[in-house]
């Protein structure tokens, strides 16, 4: 999953980016509102974490511009403004969730997981495709009850496919959602990682549909 982190505090942004990366997300960072507004309109993200007090263009204006242009990506607002009318302004602008500073990073990660899950139509944190399961809150895969050992990149790919387990996912869609900005779609890295995942979960469980993309099969 790919997330846009919009935060102008360099230290906080670094800590949050590290935590989100550790949690299995590909993270792009914007330090001002103008850059954030542009990225949200031109790049593909599964969610955004948006500070309100930004230079160049405030967070509410960024969010309003996204929603006005039809961008439906889930957005968690981060702010030091904890009064009810401030929260109301955030929700009125199109926020999906609201987290007041200071906050626990673990809470942000859990809220983000839930937000992305619900936006994909999955209410429960336990996702399953036959004998393959993902505990989304814990960020842990099991195959027929046994823990799977995956690298960070393998985990990103398989987690995205699990969230889209009823669909065939094209190579370009997968690249857009599991790599930070600058991913080279001509690279063979994705093929190598898909091959590694197949060796770990079984080749018949992750198939390639010619000319269409990749699909998880519901096998025991």
PDB file of C-alpha atoms in Angstrom:
ATOM      1  CA  UNK A   1       0.000   0.000   0.000  1.00  0.00           C
ATOM      2  CA  UNK A   2       1.230   3.486  -0.882  1.00  0.00           C
ATOM      3  CA  UNK A   3       0.676   6.447   1.447  1.00  0.00           C
ATOM      4  CA  UNK A   4       1.200  10.193   1.057  1.00  0.00           C
ATOM      5  CA  UNK A   5       2.549  11.742   4.273  1.00  0.00           C
ATOM      6  CA  UNK A   6       2.057  15.516   4.419  1.00  0.00           C
ATOM      7  CA  UNK A   7       3.920  17.057   7.359  1.00  0.00           C
ATOM      8  CA  UNK A   8       6.159  20.127   7.496  1.00  0.00           C
ATOM      9  CA  UNK A   9       7.871  19.268  10.802  1.00  0.00           C
ATOM     10  CA  UNK A  10      10.991  17.492   9.527  1.00  0.00           C
ATOM     11  CA  UNK A  11      11.647  15.504  12.713  1.00  0.00           C
ATOM     12  CA  UNK A  12       8.047  14.333  13.051  1.00  0.00           C
ATOM     13  CA  UNK A  13       7.857  13.514   9.340  1.00  0.00           C
ATOM     14  CA  UNK A  14      11.004  11.401   9.600  1.00  0.00           C
ATOM     15  CA  UNK A  15       9.639   9.470  12.589  1.00  0.00           C
ATOM     16  CA  UNK A  16       6.254   8.900  10.969  1.00  0.00           C
ATOM     17  CA  UNK A  17       7.776   7.874   7.643  1.00  0.00           C
ATOM     18  CA  UNK A  18       9.997   5.344   9.423  1.00  0.00           C
ATOM     19  CA  UNK A  19       7.041   3.934  11.387  1.00  0.00           C
ATOM     20  CA  UNK A  20       4.829   3.666   8.309  1.00  0.00           C
ATOM     21  CA  UNK A  21       7.605   2.033   6.302  1.00  0.00           C
ATOM     22  CA  UNK A  22       8.161  -0.468   9.111  1.00  0.00           C
ATOM     23  CA  UNK A  23       4.414  -1.150   9.099  1.00  0.00           C
ATOM     24  CA  UNK A  24       4.670  -2.177   5.441  1.00  0.00           C
ATOM     25  CA  UNK A  25       3.712   0.976   3.548  1.00  0.00           C
ATOM     26  CA  UNK A  26       5.447   2.700   0.664  1.00  0.00           C
ATOM     27  CA  UNK A  27       5.672   6.342   1.784  1.00  0.00           C
ATOM     28  CA  UNK A  28       5.942   9.550  -0.240  1.00  0.00           C
ATOM     29  CA  UNK A  29       6.525  12.738   1.763  1.00  0.00           C
ATOM     30  CA  UNK A  30       5.371  16.288   1.017  1.00  0.00           C
ATOM     31  CA  UNK A  31       6.533  19.132   3.291  1.00  0.00           C
ATOM     32  CA  UNK A  32       4.207  21.885   2.048  1.00  0.00           C
ATOM     33  CA  UNK A  33       0.626  22.244   0.894  1.00  0.00           C
ATOM     34  CA  UNK A  34       1.359  23.115  -2.723  1.00  0.00           C
ATOM     35  CA  UNK A  35       3.426  19.963  -3.252  1.00  0.00           C
ATOM     36  CA  UNK A  36       0.850  17.874  -1.375  1.00  0.00           C
ATOM     37  CA  UNK A  37      -2.034  19.183  -3.478  1.00  0.00           C
ATOM     38  CA  UNK A  38      -0.134  18.422  -6.690  1.00  0.00           C
ATOM     39  CA  UNK A  39       0.900  14.917  -5.616  1.00  0.00           C
ATOM     40  CA  UNK A  40      -2.625  14.049  -4.527  1.00  0.00           C
ATOM     41  CA  UNK A  41      -3.954  15.069  -7.944  1.00  0.00           C
ATOM     42  CA  UNK A  42      -1.295  13.361 -10.056  1.00  0.00           C
ATOM     43  CA  UNK A  43      -0.095  10.269  -8.137  1.00  0.00           C
ATOM     44  CA  UNK A  44      -1.866   7.106  -6.988  1.00  0.00           C
ATOM     45  CA  UNK A  45      -2.211   6.621  -3.222  1.00  0.00           C
ATOM     46  CA  UNK A  46      -4.177   4.282  -0.997  1.00  0.00           C
ATOM     47  CA  UNK A  47      -4.430   6.935   1.729  1.00  0.00           C
ATOM     48  CA  UNK A  48      -3.016  10.261   2.899  1.00  0.00           C
ATOM     49  CA  UNK A  49      -1.899  11.455   6.326  1.00  0.00           C
ATOM     50  CA  UNK A  50      -2.413  15.219   6.209  1.00  0.00           C
ATOM     51  CA  UNK A  51      -1.219  17.873   8.644  1.00  0.00           C
ATOM     52  CA  UNK A  52      -3.335  21.051   8.673  1.00  0.00           C
ATOM     53  CA  UNK A  53      -0.717  23.669   9.542  1.00  0.00           C
ATOM     54  CA  UNK A  54       1.289  23.691   6.311  1.00  0.00           C
ATOM     55  CA  UNK A  55       3.317  26.364   4.508  1.00  0.00           C
ATOM     56  CA  UNK A  56       2.250  27.470   1.055  1.00  0.00           C
ATOM     57  CA  UNK A  57      -1.293  26.076   1.299  1.00  0.00           C
ATOM     58  CA  UNK A  58      -3.022  24.968   4.478  1.00  0.00           C
ATOM     59  CA  UNK A  59      -4.207  21.402   4.912  1.00  0.00           C
ATOM     60  CA  UNK A  60      -7.921  22.193   4.741  1.00  0.00           C
ATOM     61  CA  UNK A  61      -7.405  23.929   1.405  1.00  0.00           C
ATOM     62  CA  UNK A  62      -5.409  20.946   0.154  1.00  0.00           C
ATOM     63  CA  UNK A  63      -8.162  18.567   1.198  1.00  0.00           C
ATOM     64  CA  UNK A  64     -10.853  20.786  -0.274  1.00  0.00           C
ATOM     65  CA  UNK A  65      -8.965  20.886  -3.590  1.00  0.00           C
ATOM     66  CA  UNK A  66      -8.601  17.109  -3.646  1.00  0.00           C
ATOM     67  CA  UNK A  67     -12.274  16.528  -2.954  1.00  0.00           C
ATOM     68  CA  UNK A  68     -13.315  19.234  -5.395  1.00  0.00           C
ATOM     69  CA  UNK A  69     -11.368  17.427  -8.099  1.00  0.00           C
ATOM     70  CA  UNK A  70     -13.024  14.120  -7.279  1.00  0.00           C
ATOM     71  CA  UNK A  71     -10.119  12.550  -5.375  1.00  0.00           C
ATOM     72  CA  UNK A  72     -11.577   9.893  -3.103  1.00  0.00           C
ATOM     73  CA  UNK A  73      -8.445   8.663  -1.339  1.00  0.00           C
ATOM     74  CA  UNK A  74      -8.968   8.138   2.415  1.00  0.00           C
ATOM     75  CA  UNK A  75      -7.472  10.966   4.479  1.00  0.00           C
ATOM     76  CA  UNK A  76      -6.445  11.080   8.124  1.00  0.00           C
ATOM     77  CA  UNK A  77      -6.003  14.650   9.345  1.00  0.00           C
ATOM     78  CA  UNK A  78      -3.222  15.369  11.856  1.00  0.00           C
ATOM     79  CA  UNK A  79      -3.427  18.599  13.820  1.00  0.00           C
ATOM     80  CA  UNK A  80      -2.791  20.268  17.143  1.00  0.00           C
ATOM     81  CA  UNK A  81      -6.272  21.821  16.891  1.00  0.00           C
ATOM     82  CA  UNK A  82      -8.442  19.671  19.111  1.00  0.00           C
ATOM     83  CA  UNK A  83     -11.557  21.821  19.534  1.00  0.00           C
ATOM     84  CA  UNK A  84     -14.846  20.514  18.176  1.00  0.00           C
ATOM     85  CA  UNK A  85     -15.309  23.241  15.554  1.00  0.00           C
ATOM     86  CA  UNK A  86     -11.791  22.516  14.236  1.00  0.00           C
ATOM     87  CA  UNK A  87     -12.656  18.838  13.886  1.00  0.00           C
ATOM     88  CA  UNK A  88     -15.940  19.744  12.231  1.00  0.00           C
ATOM     89  CA  UNK A  89     -14.103  21.903   9.694  1.00  0.00           C
ATOM     90  CA  UNK A  90     -11.841  18.956   8.887  1.00  0.00           C
ATOM     91  CA  UNK A  91     -14.727  16.552   8.380  1.00  0.00           C
ATOM     92  CA  UNK A  92     -16.643  19.139   6.370  1.00  0.00           C
ATOM     93  CA  UNK A  93     -13.636  19.471   4.054  1.00  0.00           C
ATOM     94  CA  UNK A  94     -13.736  15.713   3.439  1.00  0.00           C
ATOM     95  CA  UNK A  95     -11.521  14.102   6.099  1.00  0.00           C
ATOM     96  CA  UNK A  96     -12.225  10.463   6.942  1.00  0.00           C
ATOM     97  CA  UNK A  97     -10.498  10.465  10.321  1.00  0.00           C
ATOM     98  CA  UNK A  98      -8.962  13.009  12.684  1.00  0.00           C
ATOM     99  CA  UNK A  99      -6.005  12.571  15.045  1.00  0.00           C
ATOM    100  CA  UNK A 100      -4.986  15.282  17.489  1.00  0.00           C
ATOM    101  CA  UNK A 101      -1.315  15.887  18.323  1.00  0.00           C
ATOM    102  CA  UNK A 102       0.366  14.572  20.383  1.00  0.00           C
ATOM    103  CA  UNK A 103      -0.601  11.018  19.472  1.00  0.00           C
ATOM    104  CA  UNK A 104       0.839   7.522  19.639  1.00  0.00           C
ATOM    105  CA  UNK A 105       2.371   6.419  16.349  1.00  0.00           C
ATOM    106  CA  UNK A 106       0.891   2.964  16.896  1.00  0.00           C
ATOM    107  CA  UNK A 107      -2.596   4.503  16.944  1.00  0.00           C
ATOM    108  CA  UNK A 108      -1.949   6.249  13.632  1.00  0.00           C
ATOM    109  CA  UNK A 109      -0.840   2.972  12.057  1.00  0.00           C
ATOM    110  CA  UNK A 110      -3.931   1.120  13.318  1.00  0.00           C
ATOM    111  CA  UNK A 111      -6.282   3.860  12.152  1.00  0.00           C
ATOM    112  CA  UNK A 112      -4.580   3.942   8.765  1.00  0.00           C
ATOM    113  CA  UNK A 113      -4.858   0.174   8.375  1.00  0.00           C
ATOM    114  CA  UNK A 114      -8.564   0.289   9.233  1.00  0.00           C
ATOM    115  CA  UNK A 115      -9.217   3.201   6.893  1.00  0.00           C
ATOM    116  CA  UNK A 116      -7.534   1.530   3.920  1.00  0.00           C
ATOM    117  CA  UNK A 117      -9.252  -1.767   4.706  1.00  0.00           C
ATOM    118  CA  UNK A 118     -12.716  -0.218   4.851  1.00  0.00           C
ATOM    119  CA  UNK A 119     -12.148   1.775   1.666  1.00  0.00           C
ATOM    120  CA  UNK A 120     -11.551  -1.558  -0.066  1.00  0.00           C
ATOM    121  CA  UNK A 121     -14.722  -3.064   1.387  1.00  0.00           C
ATOM    122  CA  UNK A 122     -13.067  -5.130   4.138  1.00  0.00           C
ATOM    123  CA  UNK A 123     -14.522  -4.472   7.573  1.00  0.00           C
ATOM    124  CA  UNK A 124     -12.671  -7.214   9.468  1.00  0.00           C
ATOM    125  CA  UNK A 125      -8.905  -7.062  10.135  1.00  0.00           C
ATOM    126  CA  UNK A 126      -8.539 -10.773   9.308  1.00  0.00           C
ATOM    127  CA  UNK A 127      -8.336 -11.225   5.526  1.00  0.00           C
ATOM    128  CA  UNK A 128      -8.324 -14.707   4.013  1.00  0.00           C
ATOM    129  CA  UNK A 129      -7.970 -16.257   0.578  1.00  0.00           C
ATOM    130  CA  UNK A 130      -8.343 -19.972   1.060  1.00  0.00           C
ATOM    131  CA  UNK A 131      -5.500 -21.189   3.269  1.00  0.00           C
ATOM    132  CA  UNK A 132      -3.637 -17.870   3.028  1.00  0.00           C
ATOM    133  CA  UNK A 133      -4.478 -15.354   5.774  1.00  0.00           C
ATOM    134  CA  UNK A 134      -3.425 -11.818   6.670  1.00  0.00           C
ATOM    135  CA  UNK A 135      -3.841 -10.339  10.138  1.00  0.00           C
ATOM    136  CA  UNK A 136      -3.969  -6.735   8.969  1.00  0.00           C
ATOM    137  CA  UNK A 137      -3.614  -5.179  12.423  1.00  0.00           C
ATOM    138  CA  UNK A 138      -0.531  -7.238  13.232  1.00  0.00           C
ATOM    139  CA  UNK A 139       0.816  -7.123   9.671  1.00  0.00           C
ATOM    140  CA  UNK A 140       1.364 -10.891   9.713  1.00  0.00           C
ATOM    141  CA  UNK A 141       0.722 -13.567   7.057  1.00  0.00           C
ATOM    142  CA  UNK A 142       0.039 -17.241   7.721  1.00  0.00           C
ATOM    143  CA  UNK A 143      -0.340 -20.137   5.291  1.00  0.00           C
ATOM    144  CA  UNK A 144      -2.513 -22.964   6.588  1.00  0.00           C
ATOM    145  CA  UNK A 145      -1.859 -21.681  10.099  1.00  0.00           C
ATOM    146  CA  UNK A 146       1.931 -21.448   9.746  1.00  0.00           C
ATOM    147  CA  UNK A 147       3.679 -18.061   9.821  1.00  0.00           C
ATOM    148  CA  UNK A 148       5.104 -16.848   6.503  1.00  0.00           C
ATOM    149  CA  UNK A 149       8.527 -15.207   6.386  1.00  0.00           C
ATOM    150  CA  UNK A 150       8.445 -12.350   3.862  1.00  0.00           C
ATOM    151  CA  UNK A 151      10.751  -9.465   3.054  1.00  0.00           C
ATOM    152  CA  UNK A 152       9.314  -5.952   3.317  1.00  0.00           C
ATOM    153  CA  UNK A 153       8.775  -5.705  -0.451  1.00  0.00           C
ATOM    154  CA  UNK A 154       7.241  -9.178  -0.679  1.00  0.00           C
ATOM    155  CA  UNK A 155       4.896  -8.255   2.161  1.00  0.00           C
ATOM    156  CA  UNK A 156       3.772  -5.053   0.398  1.00  0.00           C
ATOM    157  CA  UNK A 157       2.973  -6.909  -2.805  1.00  0.00           C
ATOM    158  CA  UNK A 158       1.146  -9.785  -1.159  1.00  0.00           C
ATOM    159  CA  UNK A 159      -0.782  -7.446   1.165  1.00  0.00           C
ATOM    160  CA  UNK A 160      -2.010  -5.402  -1.795  1.00  0.00           C
ATOM    161  CA  UNK A 161      -3.060  -8.554  -3.642  1.00  0.00           C
ATOM    162  CA  UNK A 162      -4.902  -9.729  -0.518  1.00  0.00           C
ATOM    163  CA  UNK A 163      -6.813  -6.454  -0.306  1.00  0.00           C
ATOM    164  CA  UNK A 164      -7.720  -6.944  -3.993  1.00  0.00           C
ATOM    165  CA  UNK A 165      -8.109 -10.705  -3.763  1.00  0.00           C
ATOM    166  CA  UNK A 166     -11.305 -10.805  -5.847  1.00  0.00           C
ATOM    167  CA  UNK A 167      -9.692  -9.024  -8.789  1.00  0.00           C
ATOM    168  CA  UNK A 168      -6.908  -9.375 -11.329  1.00  0.00           C
ATOM    169  CA  UNK A 169      -4.292  -6.719 -10.584  1.00  0.00           C
ATOM    170  CA  UNK A 170      -2.332  -5.321 -13.510  1.00  0.00           C
ATOM    171  CA  UNK A 171       1.424  -4.850 -13.380  1.00  0.00           C
ATOM    172  CA  UNK A 172       1.055  -1.053 -13.550  1.00  0.00           C
ATOM    173  CA  UNK A 173      -1.545  -0.976 -10.745  1.00  0.00           C
ATOM    174  CA  UNK A 174       0.645  -3.129  -8.526  1.00  0.00           C
ATOM    175  CA  UNK A 175       3.677  -0.931  -9.195  1.00  0.00           C
ATOM    176  CA  UNK A 176       1.724   2.251  -8.431  1.00  0.00           C
ATOM    177  CA  UNK A 177       0.495   0.943  -5.096  1.00  0.00           C
ATOM    178  CA  UNK A 178       3.550  -0.787  -3.640  1.00  0.00           C
ATOM    179  CA  UNK A 179       6.442   1.486  -4.656  1.00  0.00           C
ATOM    180  CA  UNK A 180       7.298   5.068  -3.805  1.00  0.00           C
ATOM    181  CA  UNK A 181       7.372   7.734  -6.484  1.00  0.00           C
ATOM    182  CA  UNK A 182      10.008   6.992  -9.095  1.00  0.00           C
ATOM    183  CA  UNK A 183       9.265   3.266  -9.542  1.00  0.00           C
ATOM    184  CA  UNK A 184      10.451   2.061 -12.958  1.00  0.00           C
ATOM    185  CA  UNK A 185       7.662  -0.015 -14.554  1.00  0.00           C
ATOM    186  CA  UNK A 186      10.186  -1.530 -16.993  1.00  0.00           C
ATOM    187  CA  UNK A 187      12.251  -2.971 -14.152  1.00  0.00           C
ATOM    188  CA  UNK A 188      12.281  -6.764 -13.710  1.00  0.00           C
ATOM    189  CA  UNK A 189      12.349  -6.354  -9.919  1.00  0.00           C
ATOM    190  CA  UNK A 190       8.602  -6.980  -9.703  1.00  0.00           C
ATOM    191  CA  UNK A 191       8.931 -10.262 -11.606  1.00  0.00           C
ATOM    192  CA  UNK A 192      11.695 -11.395  -9.264  1.00  0.00           C
ATOM    193  CA  UNK A 193       9.596 -10.584  -6.196  1.00  0.00           C
ATOM    194  CA  UNK A 194       6.507 -12.310  -7.622  1.00  0.00           C
ATOM    195  CA  UNK A 195       8.653 -15.380  -8.229  1.00  0.00           C
ATOM    196  CA  UNK A 196       9.878 -15.358  -4.634  1.00  0.00           C
ATOM    197  CA  UNK A 197       6.332 -15.030  -3.308  1.00  0.00           C
ATOM    198  CA  UNK A 198       5.206 -17.958  -5.469  1.00  0.00           C
ATOM    199  CA  UNK A 199       7.942 -20.135  -4.029  1.00  0.00           C
ATOM    200  CA  UNK A 200       6.743 -19.302  -0.522  1.00  0.00           C
ATOM    201  CA  UNK A 201       2.982 -19.660  -0.997  1.00  0.00           C
ATOM    202  CA  UNK A 202       2.807 -22.080  -3.956  1.00  0.00           C
ATOM    203  CA  UNK A 203       2.836 -21.273  -7.662  1.00  0.00           C
ATOM    204  CA  UNK A 204      -0.809 -22.274  -8.141  1.00  0.00           C
ATOM    205  CA  UNK A 205      -1.908 -19.785  -5.480  1.00  0.00           C
ATOM    206  CA  UNK A 206      -0.614 -16.711  -7.372  1.00  0.00           C
ATOM    207  CA  UNK A 207      -1.268 -16.921 -11.099  1.00  0.00           C
ATOM    208  CA  UNK A 208      -0.486 -14.655 -14.034  1.00  0.00           C
ATOM    209  CA  UNK A 209      -3.388 -13.998 -16.378  1.00  0.00           C
ATOM    210  CA  UNK A 210      -1.809 -13.277 -19.739  1.00  0.00           C
ATOM    211  CA  UNK A 211      -2.195  -9.655 -20.781  1.00  0.00           C
ATOM    212  CA  UNK A 212      -4.114  -8.803 -17.600  1.00  0.00           C
ATOM    213  CA  UNK A 213      -1.966  -9.198 -14.488  1.00  0.00           C
ATOM    214  CA  UNK A 214      -1.775 -11.180 -11.254  1.00  0.00           C
ATOM    215  CA  UNK A 215      -4.497 -12.886  -9.261  1.00  0.00           C
ATOM    216  CA  UNK A 216      -4.631 -14.775  -5.971  1.00  0.00           C
ATOM    217  CA  UNK A 217      -6.459 -18.103  -6.153  1.00  0.00           C
ATOM    218  CA  UNK A 218      -8.537 -19.384  -3.257  1.00  0.00           C
ATOM    219  CA  UNK A 219      -6.851 -22.687  -2.542  1.00  0.00           C
ATOM    220  CA  UNK A 220      -6.782 -24.691   0.704  1.00  0.00           C
TER     221      UNK A 220
END
